[in-house]
Amino acid sequence: MKRLFVFLMLVAGSSCQPDKINATCYVCDVYSTTQPSRQTKEFCNKAEMDQYVKDVKAQSETALVSCRNK
């Protein structure tokens, strides 16, 4: 579980580039009980964002997940 969280923290700094012009991108902020600051991750694929949210919500230390269009 800790390895997954560390991996998510490393990936959180990466940004996506849309494959198509006018593609919808998303930004998710994750707040946890173990980290003083939020973790942010960008997606240009809704299915990937949905899976990320599902995985993060399954972690016991997750307090809040907020996603929005970019």
Coordinates of C-alpha atoms in Angstrom, one line a residue:
M1 CA 0.0 0.0 0.0
K2 CA 2.8 2.4 0.8
R3 CA 4.5 1.6 -2.5
L4 CA 1.4 2.5 -4.4
F5 CA 1.1 5.8 -2.5
V6 CA 4.8 6.7 -3.2
F7 CA 4.2 5.8 -6.8
L8 CA 1.2 8.0 -7.0
M9 CA 3.2 10.9 -5.4
L10 CA 5.9 10.5 -8.0
V11 CA 3.4 10.5 -10.9
A12 CA 1.4 13.4 -9.4
G13 CA 3.9 15.9 -10.8
S14 CA 3.5 14.8 -14.4
S15 CA 1.2 16.6 -16.7
C16 CA -0.6 15.3 -19.8
Q17 CA -0.8 16.6 -23.3
P18 CA -4.1 16.1 -25.1
D19 CA -3.8 13.9 -28.2
K20 CA -6.5 16.0 -29.9
I21 CA -7.2 19.7 -30.1
N22 CA -10.2 20.6 -27.9
A23 CA -9.7 17.3 -25.8
T24 CA -11.0 17.5 -22.3
C25 CA -8.4 17.3 -19.6
Y26 CA -9.0 16.8 -15.9
V27 CA -7.1 17.8 -12.7
C28 CA -7.5 15.8 -9.5
D29 CA -6.4 16.9 -6.1
V30 CA -6.0 14.3 -3.4
Y31 CA -5.9 15.3 0.3
S32 CA -4.7 12.7 2.8
T33 CA -4.4 12.4 6.5
T34 CA -0.7 11.6 6.2
Q35 CA 0.5 14.4 3.9
P36 CA 0.4 18.1 4.9
S37 CA -0.2 19.2 1.3
R38 CA -2.4 18.0 -1.6
Q39 CA -1.2 15.8 -4.4
T40 CA -2.3 16.9 -7.9
K41 CA -2.5 14.8 -11.0
E42 CA -3.6 15.7 -14.5
F43 CA -5.5 13.4 -17.0
C44 CA -6.5 13.7 -20.6
N45 CA -8.5 10.4 -20.5
K46 CA -11.6 10.1 -18.4
A47 CA -11.3 6.3 -17.9
E48 CA -7.8 6.8 -16.5
M49 CA -9.1 9.5 -14.1
D50 CA -11.9 7.3 -13.0
Q51 CA -9.6 4.4 -12.2
Y52 CA -7.2 6.8 -10.4
V53 CA -10.0 8.1 -8.2
K54 CA -11.2 4.6 -7.4
D55 CA -7.7 3.5 -6.4
V56 CA -7.1 6.6 -4.3
K57 CA -10.4 6.3 -2.5
A58 CA -9.6 2.7 -1.6
Q59 CA -6.6 4.0 0.5
S60 CA -7.4 4.5 4.2
E61 CA -5.4 7.7 4.4
T62 CA -7.3 9.5 1.7
A63 CA -9.5 12.2 3.1
L64 CA -10.8 14.0 0.0
V65 CA -10.5 13.6 -3.8
S66 CA -11.6 16.6 -5.9
C67 CA -11.5 16.4 -9.7
R68 CA -12.4 19.1 -12.2
N69 CA -12.1 20.0 -15.9
K70 CA -8.9 21.7 -16.8

